[in-house]
N, CA and C of each residue as an Amber inpcrd file, in Angstrom:
protein
   579
  37.7790000  80.4280000-179.6290000  36.3330000  80.3470000-178.6200000
  34.8780000  80.0680000-179.0970000  34.2410000  79.2610000-178.6530000
  33.0880000  79.1720000-179.4560000  32.4950000  79.9440000-179.7820000
  31.1260000  80.0990000-179.9520000  30.0940000  81.2340000-180.6960000
  29.2660000  81.8410000-179.3530000  29.5110000  83.4590000-179.8020000
  29.1410000  83.4340000-178.0310000  30.0410000  83.9640000-177.3680000
  31.1500000  83.9530000-177.3190000  32.3710000  83.8560000-176.0330000
  33.3520000  84.8620000-176.6820000  34.1360000  85.3240000-175.9820000
  35.0600000  86.0580000-176.1280000  35.3760000  87.1590000-177.7150000
  36.0290000  86.9080000-178.6500000  35.6970000  88.2610000-179.7770000
  34.5330000  87.2060000-181.1070000  33.9380000  86.0750000-180.4220000
  33.0060000  86.0830000-181.5420000  32.0540000  85.9000000-181.1440000
  30.8900000  86.7250000-182.1640000  29.3740000  86.8940000-182.3870000
  28.6680000  85.5690000-182.0290000  27.3050000  85.9350000-181.2290000
  26.4540000  84.8810000-181.8450000  26.3030000  85.0490000-180.1560000
  24.9940000  83.1480000-179.7380000  24.5430000  83.4280000-178.3890000
  25.1570000  82.2320000-177.6450000  25.3780000  81.1230000-176.7150000
  25.5580000  79.8870000-176.6770000  24.4870000  79.6740000-175.8470000
  24.1990000  77.8250000-176.4330000  23.4230000  77.2220000-175.9360000
  24.1650000  75.9940000-174.5330000  24.5330000  76.3870000-173.8410000
  25.5500000  76.0130000-172.4660000  26.2450000  74.9210000-173.1860000
  26.4050000  74.4920000-174.0780000  27.3580000  72.9950000-174.9070000
  26.9310000  72.5340000-175.7890000  25.1400000  72.2420000-175.8890000
  24.6260000  71.9510000-177.5700000  25.6120000  72.4190000-178.7920000
  25.2230000  73.2350000-178.7580000  25.9220000  74.2310000-180.6180000
  27.5480000  73.4660000-179.5370000  28.2650000  73.9200000-179.0110000
  29.7300000  74.5000000-178.4750000  29.7540000  72.8490000-179.1120000
  29.6160000  71.4690000-178.6020000  30.1270000  70.4280000-178.8290000
  30.1920000  70.5650000-180.1740000  29.0880000  70.8390000-181.1080000
  29.3830000  70.2860000-182.6770000  30.9150000  71.6680000-182.9210000
  30.4900000  72.5570000-182.7190000  31.8750000  73.4240000-182.9530000
  33.1810000  72.7760000-182.8290000  32.9540000  72.0790000-181.5200000
  34.2790000  71.0540000-180.9960000  34.5660000  70.1790000-181.8630000
  33.8280000  69.3500000-182.4950000  34.2030000  67.9100000-183.6640000
  34.3870000  68.5490000-184.9350000  33.5500000  69.8630000-184.9170000
  34.4180000  70.8090000-186.3770000  35.7180000  71.1940000-186.3790000
  36.1740000  71.5210000-184.8820000  37.5550000  71.5690000-185.0630000
  38.3600000  70.4640000-184.9590000  37.6140000  69.0540000-184.2930000
  38.4610000  68.1350000-184.5540000  38.4440000  67.7520000-185.6800000
  37.6610000  68.0850000-186.0870000  37.9790000  67.1540000-187.6990000
  38.8510000  67.9330000-188.5250000  39.1280000  69.5690000-188.4770000
  39.8280000  70.4110000-188.6690000  41.2630000  70.1700000-188.4630000
  41.6730000  69.7660000-187.1770000  42.8140000  69.3790000-187.0240000
  43.4240000  68.0810000-187.1530000  42.2210000  67.1360000-187.8640000
  42.4570000  65.5140000-187.7060000  43.3980000  65.3460000-189.6100000
  42.7200000  66.9590000-190.4130000  43.6910000  66.9400000-191.8220000
  44.8900000  67.0860000-191.9190000  45.2830000  67.3650000-190.8700000
  47.0100000  68.6280000-190.2880000  47.4990000  67.5920000-190.8270000
  48.9900000  67.7110000-191.3200000  49.8000000  66.5290000-190.9890000
  50.8720000  66.3380000-190.4940000  50.7240000  66.6680000-189.6420000
  51.7130000  66.9670000-188.0050000  50.7490000  66.1880000-187.3710000
  50.0000000  66.3300000-187.7490000  49.0310000  65.6410000-185.9210000
  48.6410000  64.2550000-186.6090000  48.5490000  63.7370000-185.3230000
  47.9640000  62.0660000-185.4900000  47.0750000  62.2550000-185.3610000
  45.8010000  61.5350000-186.5870000  44.2110000  61.9110000-186.0640000
  43.7580000  61.1240000-185.0340000  44.3350000  60.0070000-185.1960000
  43.8020000  58.4520000-183.9820000  43.9990000  58.9130000-182.5560000
  44.7000000  60.6580000-182.2890000  45.0000000  60.3450000-181.3400000
  44.9840000  62.1650000-180.5440000  44.5640000  62.3730000-180.1740000
  43.4250000  63.4400000-179.6700000  43.7910000  64.0590000-178.3160000
  43.8980000  65.0810000-177.7890000  43.4570000  65.5480000-176.4750000
  42.9850000  67.1600000-176.6620000  41.5020000  66.6320000-175.2840000
  41.1260000  68.1160000-175.5290000  41.1570000  68.5710000-173.3320000
  41.4650000  70.0610000-173.2050000  41.2660000  70.4160000-172.1970000
  40.1680000  71.7170000-172.5490000  38.8190000  71.2400000-171.2090000
  38.1010000  72.2730000-171.2460000  37.0320000  72.6750000-169.7030000
  36.8880000  73.5490000-170.4130000  36.7250000  74.5850000-168.6700000
  34.8960000  74.7550000-168.9310000  34.4110000  74.7680000-167.8950000
  33.6280000  75.0330000-167.1670000  32.4620000  74.0660000-168.6480000
  31.7070000  75.1130000-169.6960000  31.0550000  74.7280000-170.4770000
  31.8920000  73.9140000-172.1900000  33.1540000  73.5580000-172.1240000
  34.6620000  73.4960000-172.4380000  33.9210000  72.4010000-172.1870000
  34.6930000  71.7600000-170.8690000  34.1770000  70.8890000-170.5440000
  33.5830000  70.2330000-170.6480000  32.5060000  70.1610000-170.7290000
  30.9070000  69.5810000-171.5040000  31.2910000  69.4610000-172.3280000
  31.4890000  70.4100000-173.3870000  31.9220000  69.5510000-174.4780000
  32.6150000  68.6080000-175.1400000  33.8520000  69.1440000-173.8980000
  35.2240000  67.8110000-173.7940000  34.7100000  66.2530000-174.0280000
  33.6890000  66.6060000-172.7710000  33.3520000  65.3230000-172.7090000
  31.7670000  64.7150000-173.3870000  31.5800000  65.8760000-174.0240000
  30.2120000  65.1180000-175.0820000  31.2630000  64.5080000-176.3330000
  31.6720000  65.8180000-177.0060000  32.6880000  65.3880000-178.1830000
  33.6530000  64.2640000-177.8920000  34.0340000  63.4630000-176.6020000
  34.9820000  62.5910000-176.6190000  33.7440000  60.7980000-176.9200000
  32.8210000  61.2340000-176.5580000  31.8500000  60.4420000-176.2660000
  31.2560000  59.9750000-177.6420000  31.5230000  61.2700000-178.9710000
  30.4880000  61.0940000-179.9770000  31.9150000  60.8500000-181.1500000
  33.3680000  60.9290000-180.6590000  34.6470000  60.8630000-181.8010000
  35.8760000  59.8280000-181.4220000  35.6090000  58.5940000-181.6980000
  36.6690000  57.9090000-181.2540000  37.9930000  58.8680000-181.5650000
  38.2280000  58.9790000-181.8610000  39.9180000  59.9520000-182.3850000
  40.4940000  60.7060000-181.2700000  39.2150000  61.1180000-179.8740000
  38.9760000  61.7500000-178.6200000  40.0400000  60.8660000-177.8340000
  41.0560000  60.5950000-177.4640000  41.6410000  60.0590000-176.3800000
  41.7810000  60.1880000-175.1760000  41.4330000  61.4650000-174.6690000
  41.7730000  62.1110000-173.3090000  41.2090000  63.4450000-172.9300000
  40.7180000  63.3750000-172.1190000  40.1260000  64.7730000-172.2170000
  40.0980000  65.4720000-170.4580000  40.3070000  66.4270000-170.4870000
  40.8740000  67.0260000-169.0300000  39.9510000  68.1580000-168.9820000
  39.1920000  68.3170000-167.9030000  37.7820000  68.8730000-167.6100000
  37.9990000  69.8210000-166.2480000  37.8540000  70.8310000-166.2680000
  37.2960000  71.1780000-164.8550000  36.5370000  72.4630000-164.9040000
  36.0510000  71.6590000-163.8420000  34.7250000  72.5970000-163.0520000
  33.0010000  72.4710000-164.5870000  33.1760000  70.6290000-164.4960000
  32.3550000  70.4180000-165.6620000  31.1110000  70.0160000-165.2700000
  29.6780000  70.2300000-165.7510000  28.3980000  70.0430000-165.4990000
  27.8030000  69.1770000-165.9830000  26.4920000  68.3120000-165.8180000
  26.4050000  67.7040000-166.0900000  25.3400000  67.5030000-167.1240000
  24.6880000  68.2450000-167.7950000  23.5850000  68.0420000-168.7960000
  23.8950000  70.8640000-168.9420000  23.3020000  70.9180000-170.4900000
  23.3080000  72.3030000-169.7360000  22.1610000  72.8800000-169.4980000
  21.2860000  72.2390000-169.4430000  20.1190000  72.4060000-168.0620000
  20.1310000  72.5160000-166.8970000  21.6090000  71.7860000-166.3440000
  21.6790000  71.5920000-164.6680000  22.4750000  73.3090000-164.9700000
  22.9120000  73.3590000-166.0480000  24.1100000  74.6810000-165.7430000
  23.1510000  75.8780000-166.0760000  22.2460000  75.9840000-167.0160000
  21.0220000  76.3850000-166.7300000  20.7360000  77.3010000-165.3430000
  20.1330000  76.0880000-164.7070000  19.4750000  76.5680000-163.6140000
  20.3680000  76.9450000-163.1470000  21.5790000  76.3550000-162.5970000
  22.8460000  76.2420000-161.5780000  22.8710000  77.9080000-161.3920000
  23.0480000  78.9710000-163.2010000  23.0700000  80.1600000-162.9070000
  21.7780000  80.7760000-162.7410000  20.3780000  80.1770000-163.0500000
  19.7470000  81.0860000-162.4680000  19.6010000  81.7310000-160.9670000
  20.2860000  80.3720000-160.3030000  20.2270000  80.6340000-158.6090000
  21.3390000  81.6590000-158.3140000  22.7380000  81.5810000-159.3190000
  23.5480000  82.3510000-158.6960000  22.8720000  83.8230000-159.3410000
  22.2920000  84.1500000-160.0260000  21.8760000  84.8340000-160.4090000
  20.4390000  85.6390000-159.6730000  19.9560000  84.8360000-158.4990000
  18.7260000  84.9910000-158.0990000  17.5970000  84.6080000-158.6250000
  17.1910000  84.1600000-159.9040000  16.2190000  84.1570000-160.9040000
  15.6630000  83.1880000-160.2980000  16.7380000  82.0040000-159.8380000
  16.8590000  80.6450000-159.1390000  15.5520000  80.3800000-158.2580000
  15.2560000  81.6050000-157.5830000  14.5890000  82.1650000-156.2650000
  12.9290000  82.3900000-156.2550000  12.5680000  82.4900000-157.4720000
  11.5980000  83.1030000-157.8310000  10.7810000  82.0870000-158.6790000
   9.9580000  80.7800000-158.0150000   9.1690000  80.1490000-158.6750000
   8.6740000  80.1070000-159.7220000   7.8720000  80.9360000-160.2840000
   7.7070000  81.0010000-161.0880000   8.2430000  81.5070000-162.1930000
   8.9900000  82.6570000-162.1590000  10.9620000  82.8080000-162.7630000
  11.6700000  81.8650000-163.1910000  11.8730000  81.1360000-162.8950000
  12.6930000  79.6120000-162.6230000  12.0330000  78.8490000-163.1630000
  10.8920000  78.3620000-162.9900000  10.1290000  77.3370000-164.4840000
   9.7480000  78.5500000-165.6900000   9.6310000  79.3660000-165.5820000
   9.4510000  79.6730000-167.0870000  10.7900000  79.8580000-168.0260000
  11.8470000  79.8390000-167.6690000  12.6840000  79.9530000-167.0550000
  13.3070000  78.9790000-168.0140000  13.5070000  77.5970000-166.9240000
  13.2820000  76.4520000-167.4990000  12.3060000  76.1080000-168.7710000
  11.8260000  76.5170000-168.9680000  10.7190000  75.7250000-169.9680000
  11.0980000  76.8160000-171.2810000  11.6450000  77.8600000-170.8610000
  11.7220000  78.6790000-172.4480000  13.2150000  78.0930000-172.9480000
  14.2560000  77.4100000-172.0220000  15.5780000  77.1060000-172.9730000
  15.2230000  75.1810000-173.0890000  14.5950000  74.9780000-172.4540000
  13.6460000  73.1960000-173.0840000  13.2820000  73.6420000-174.7890000
  12.4820000  74.7840000-174.9540000  11.6510000  75.2010000-176.0910000
  12.8680000  75.3670000-176.8150000  14.1310000  76.4720000-176.7280000
  14.7000000  76.3900000-177.6750000  15.9490000  75.3330000-178.2540000
  15.9570000  74.2980000-177.0930000  16.9300000  73.3280000-177.0060000
  16.4360000  72.1010000-177.1250000  15.0790000  72.4790000-178.1010000
  14.1970000  71.1620000-177.9530000  14.5340000  69.7360000-178.8140000
  15.5690000  70.0210000-179.3070000  16.3160000  69.4730000-180.3270000
  17.0900000  68.6670000-179.9630000  17.9520000  68.4270000-178.6190000
  18.3600000  68.3240000-177.3760000  17.5600000  67.2860000-176.4480000
  16.0200000  67.5280000-176.6860000  15.7610000  66.8690000-175.4030000
  15.5600000  65.2940000-174.7320000  16.6220000  64.4960000-175.9120000
  16.4850000  63.0420000-175.7490000  18.4440000  62.8310000-175.4210000
  19.5350000  64.2200000-175.5840000  20.2440000  63.9240000-175.7700000
  20.6420000  63.2160000-173.9030000  21.7830000  62.2420000-173.9670000
  21.6630000  61.6160000-172.2310000  22.8030000  62.8910000-171.6450000
  22.4890000  63.0610000-170.2720000  23.2900000  63.4690000-169.6300000
  24.9190000  62.8180000-169.7490000  26.0090000  63.7580000-169.2190000
  27.6300000  63.4510000-169.4090000  27.2380000  62.1210000-167.6990000
  26.6850000  62.3570000-167.3120000  26.8620000  60.7960000-166.3800000
  26.2320000  60.0410000-166.3470000  25.5080000  59.9170000-168.1910000
  24.7160000  58.7330000-168.6480000  26.0230000  58.4970000-169.3340000
  27.0010000  59.0190000-170.4470000  27.9040000  58.6370000-171.2170000
  29.1630000  58.2990000-170.1060000  29.6890000  58.5220000-169.5650000
  31.2350000  58.4020000-169.0660000  31.4440000  57.5170000-168.3750000
  30.1540000  56.3960000-167.9660000  29.9750000  55.0790000-167.3930000
  31.0050000  54.6300000-168.9450000  30.8210000  54.4860000-169.6830000
  31.0970000  53.9460000-171.3240000  32.3500000  54.2040000-171.8850000
  33.1080000  54.8330000-171.3200000  33.9890000  55.4730000-172.1290000
  35.3160000  55.5420000-171.2600000  35.2010000  54.3330000-171.3810000
  36.5360000  53.4390000-170.7270000  38.0370000  53.4080000-172.5830000
  37.6650000  53.9860000-173.5750000  38.4270000  54.3080000-174.3750000
  38.9440000  55.7270000-174.1560000  38.4030000  56.5840000-173.4980000
  39.2960000  57.5990000-173.3130000  39.8200000  58.1990000-172.2130000
  40.6720000  58.4110000-171.5700000  41.8050000  59.2340000-170.2220000
  40.8320000  59.8250000-169.8740000  40.2620000  60.2670000-168.5060000
  39.8400000  61.4240000-168.1200000  40.7360000  62.0810000-166.5530000
  40.7410000  62.9340000-167.4650000  41.0380000  64.0930000-165.9690000
  39.8260000  65.1800000-165.2710000  39.5440000  64.6540000-164.2050000
  38.8260000  65.4050000-163.7630000  39.4070000  66.6810000-162.8300000
  38.9210000  68.2600000-163.3020000  39.7670000  68.9610000-162.1440000
  38.6240000  70.2840000-161.2800000  38.7100000  69.7510000-159.8560000
  37.4880000  70.2230000-158.9920000  38.0540000  71.1510000-158.2190000
  37.3670000  72.6430000-158.9370000  38.1140000  73.8250000-157.9510000
  36.9570000  74.0680000-156.3600000  37.9410000  74.2270000-155.9350000
  36.5160000  73.8790000-153.9910000  36.3170000  75.8950000-154.4710000
  36.4330000  76.5740000-154.9020000  35.9090000  77.5120000-154.7500000
  34.6330000  77.8790000-155.2360000  33.7940000  77.1060000-155.8480000
  33.1030000  77.2310000-156.4420000  31.7930000  75.6770000-156.2250000
  30.9930000  75.5450000-155.8840000  30.0050000  74.6640000-154.5500000
  29.3920000  73.4460000-155.5840000  28.5230000  74.5700000-156.3990000
  27.8720000  73.5550000-157.3250000  28.9260000  73.0710000-158.6610000
  29.4340000  73.5980000-159.3630000  30.3650000  73.2010000-160.1190000
  31.7930000  71.9050000-159.3370000  31.6400000  71.6690000-158.2280000
  32.6840000  71.2490000-157.6110000  31.8100000  69.5500000-157.8240000
  30.7200000  70.0080000-157.2720000  29.8670000  69.0830000-157.0610000
  28.9580000  67.8740000-158.6270000  29.1870000  68.5090000-159.5610000
  29.0950000  68.3000000-160.3630000  29.9510000  67.4600000-160.9100000
  31.8550000  67.6010000-160.4920000  32.3990000  67.4640000-161.2250000
  32.8770000  66.1800000-160.4310000  32.9490000  65.8690000-159.1230000
  33.0780000  65.7540000-158.3740000  31.9950000  64.0990000-159.0310000
  30.7040000  64.4080000-158.9110000  30.0810000  63.2820000-159.4800000
  29.9520000  62.4070000-160.7750000  30.5800000  63.2610000-161.9430000
  31.2350000  62.8010000-163.1390000  31.8200000  61.6850000-163.2330000
  33.1100000  62.6140000-162.2170000  34.3180000  61.5440000-161.5090000
  33.8400000  60.1060000-160.8290000  33.7360000  59.8410000-160.2260000
  32.7980000  59.2990000-159.2140000  32.1180000  57.6230000-160.4290000
  31.2920000  58.8880000-161.1640000  30.4910000  57.9270000-162.6190000
  31.0470000  57.2350000-163.9940000  32.6750000  57.7960000-163.6980000
  33.3220000  57.3270000-164.7890000  33.7180000  55.6820000-164.8930000
  34.3670000  55.7280000-166.1500000  35.0880000  54.1180000-166.5520000
  36.1600000  54.8710000-165.9590000  37.2550000  53.9180000-165.8000000
  38.8910000  54.2260000-165.8240000  39.1810000  54.2550000-167.4330000
  40.0470000  55.0800000-167.7570000  40.9540000  54.9190000-166.8720000
  40.5790000  56.8710000-166.9360000  40.9380000  57.2530000-165.2180000
  40.1350000  58.6230000-164.6180000  41.5190000  58.8260000-163.7390000
  41.3590000  60.2120000-163.4400000  41.9120000  60.9100000-162.5200000
  40.8820000  61.7570000-161.7650000  41.5640000  62.2520000-161.0930000
  40.7420000  64.2960000-160.1010000  42.2460000  63.6180000-159.3610000
  42.0680000  65.7390000-159.8750000  42.7510000  67.1500000-159.2900000
  41.7750000  67.9180000-158.5380000  42.2560000  67.7900000-157.4070000
  42.0610000  69.1190000-156.3680000  41.5910000  70.1920000-156.9650000
  41.9820000  71.5260000-157.2300000  42.5590000  72.7640000-156.4410000
  41.5660000  74.4090000-156.0000000  42.6470000  74.8400000-155.0530000
  42.0990000  75.4260000-154.5900000  41.0130000  77.3080000-155.5730000
  41.4970000  77.2080000-156.3620000  40.0090000  78.3700000-157.1210000
  39.9750000  77.0050000-158.4290000  38.7960000  77.6830000-158.2910000
  38.3530000  77.2420000-160.5670000  38.4090000  77.8350000-161.9700000
  38.4000000  79.4960000-161.0670000  39.0530000  80.1890000-162.2240000
  40.4650000  80.7160000-162.1240000  40.8370000  80.1160000-163.8150000
  42.6150000  80.2140000-163.7880000  43.3000000  81.4900000-163.0570000
  42.3550000  82.5680000-163.9850000  42.5660000  83.9130000-163.7040000
  42.5910000  84.2600000-161.8770000  42.4550000  83.7330000-161.9220000
  42.1900000  84.0650000-160.3130000  43.4250000  82.9160000-159.2610000
  44.1720000  82.1100000-160.0280000  45.0440000  81.5890000-159.2850000
  46.8350000  82.1780000-158.7870000  47.2750000  82.1710000-158.1590000
  48.1560000  82.7690000-157.9090000  49.7380000  81.9010000-159.3280000
  50.8540000  82.2210000-159.6490000  52.0480000  82.5260000-160.2950000
  51.6040000  80.8820000-159.6020000  51.7280000  81.3410000-158.7800000
  52.2700000  79.0860000-158.2140000  51.6290000  77.9620000-158.1720000
  50.4250000  78.3660000-158.3510000  48.8870000  78.0910000-158.2730000
  49.0970000  77.1380000-159.9280000  48.8910000  78.4470000-160.7920000
  49.1650000  78.0550000-162.2940000  50.3750000  77.2760000-162.9010000
  51.5620000  77.3210000-162.2950000  52.1640000  76.6650000-162.5670000
  52.1010000  74.5260000-161.5540000  51.0930000  74.7710000-160.8420000
  51.4540000  73.2000000-160.6450000  50.1970000  72.9000000-161.3920000
  48.5520000  74.2640000-161.6750000  47.8690000  73.3700000-162.8000000
  48.3750000  72.6160000-163.8770000  49.1010000  73.5430000-164.8120000
  49.8660000  73.4080000-166.3950000  50.3440000  72.3870000-166.6840000
  51.2540000  72.1730000-165.0240000  52.3350000  70.3540000-164.8940000
  51.5670000  69.5780000-164.3840000  50.5790000  69.6040000-164.0640000
  49.3780000  68.2570000-164.1360000  48.8120000  67.8670000-165.0660000
  48.2500000  69.2190000-165.6980000  47.6810000  68.5050000-166.9100000
  48.4390000  68.4790000-168.3640000  49.7670000  69.4370000-168.6050000
  50.6890000  68.1300000-169.1730000  50.6900000  67.2100000-169.0530000
  50.9360000  66.7630000-167.7130000  51.9880000  65.7510000-167.0830000
  50.7270000  64.2280000-168.1140000  49.1480000  64.5230000-167.1480000
  48.4550000  63.9800000-167.8250000  48.4040000  63.6440000-169.5390000
  47.7410000  64.5850000-170.0550000  48.7360000  64.6000000-171.5930000
  49.2140000  64.1160000-172.1590000  50.6580000  63.9640000-171.7060000
  52.1140000  63.5820000-171.4580000  51.8130000  62.1850000-171.4640000
  51.3460000  61.6080000-169.7850000  51.1260000  60.0200000-169.7220000
  49.9630000  59.5990000-170.9120000  49.0450000  60.0800000-171.0950000
  47.7610000  59.1070000-171.8670000  48.1470000  59.2970000-173.5090000
  48.7340000  61.0920000-174.0760000  48.9000000  60.9850000-175.5160000
  50.5410000  60.9890000-175.5060000  51.2850000  59.7620000-175.4770000
  52.6190000  60.1470000-175.0900000  53.5640000  60.6370000-176.9270000
  54.0630000  61.2490000-176.8470000  55.0660000  61.4550000-177.6940000
  55.1770000  59.9460000-178.8450000  55.4050000  60.1650000-180.0830000
  55.1780000  58.3380000-180.7950000  56.8620000  58.9550000-181.0390000
  57.4960000  59.7150000-181.0910000  58.7200000  60.2200000-182.0470000
  59.1000000  59.9020000-183.2530000  57.6610000  59.8290000-184.1400000
  57.4870000  59.5940000-185.1360000  56.8060000  60.4460000-185.4990000
  57.2770000  61.0990000-186.7610000  56.0640000  61.7440000-187.4560000
  55.0580000  61.1500000-188.2850000  53.2060000  61.5210000-188.2760000
  52.4630000  61.0570000-187.9520000  52.5400000  60.7000000-189.6370000
  51.9090000  60.1950000-190.1390000  51.7070000  59.4720000-191.6550000
  50.8980000  60.0310000-191.8150000
């Protein structure tokens, strides 16, 4: 889990710090002698999807990413969450909250959005998973899919929450994600050196 998620203490930056955490995890995995350090795959949902694409844009060892319900930038996700909670409908509250988010994440003010990064990621296979039940994230996932360089694939699922899927939907989801990784990161049959 990222900081501020699951049982891990701390807060979230909606992807900025989490990308650094993911890059550190990739570095740790690459040190293992049972892993090919030049062929890493990452699956991420929501913020994990943002971190996966951001990390893949920064680290050439990441060769495939599957992202589910991903957003273009942490600031865009923050605005989406404000709207969902009703705060985004109050202009002064929306403005103050977005201003505070920008100040707290000032060091990332010049970070490119994912839409700016994915067109140049032709060395990374990308699977964009779009849940029909979350209009905001379905729209951003589709926009990123359309902006992305090949190789890219799209998968549309009825629900964006894995926990809300039926057993059959979960099996189909797993099958498609595993097939994507096997296609783009096939086992070599040899142990890594």
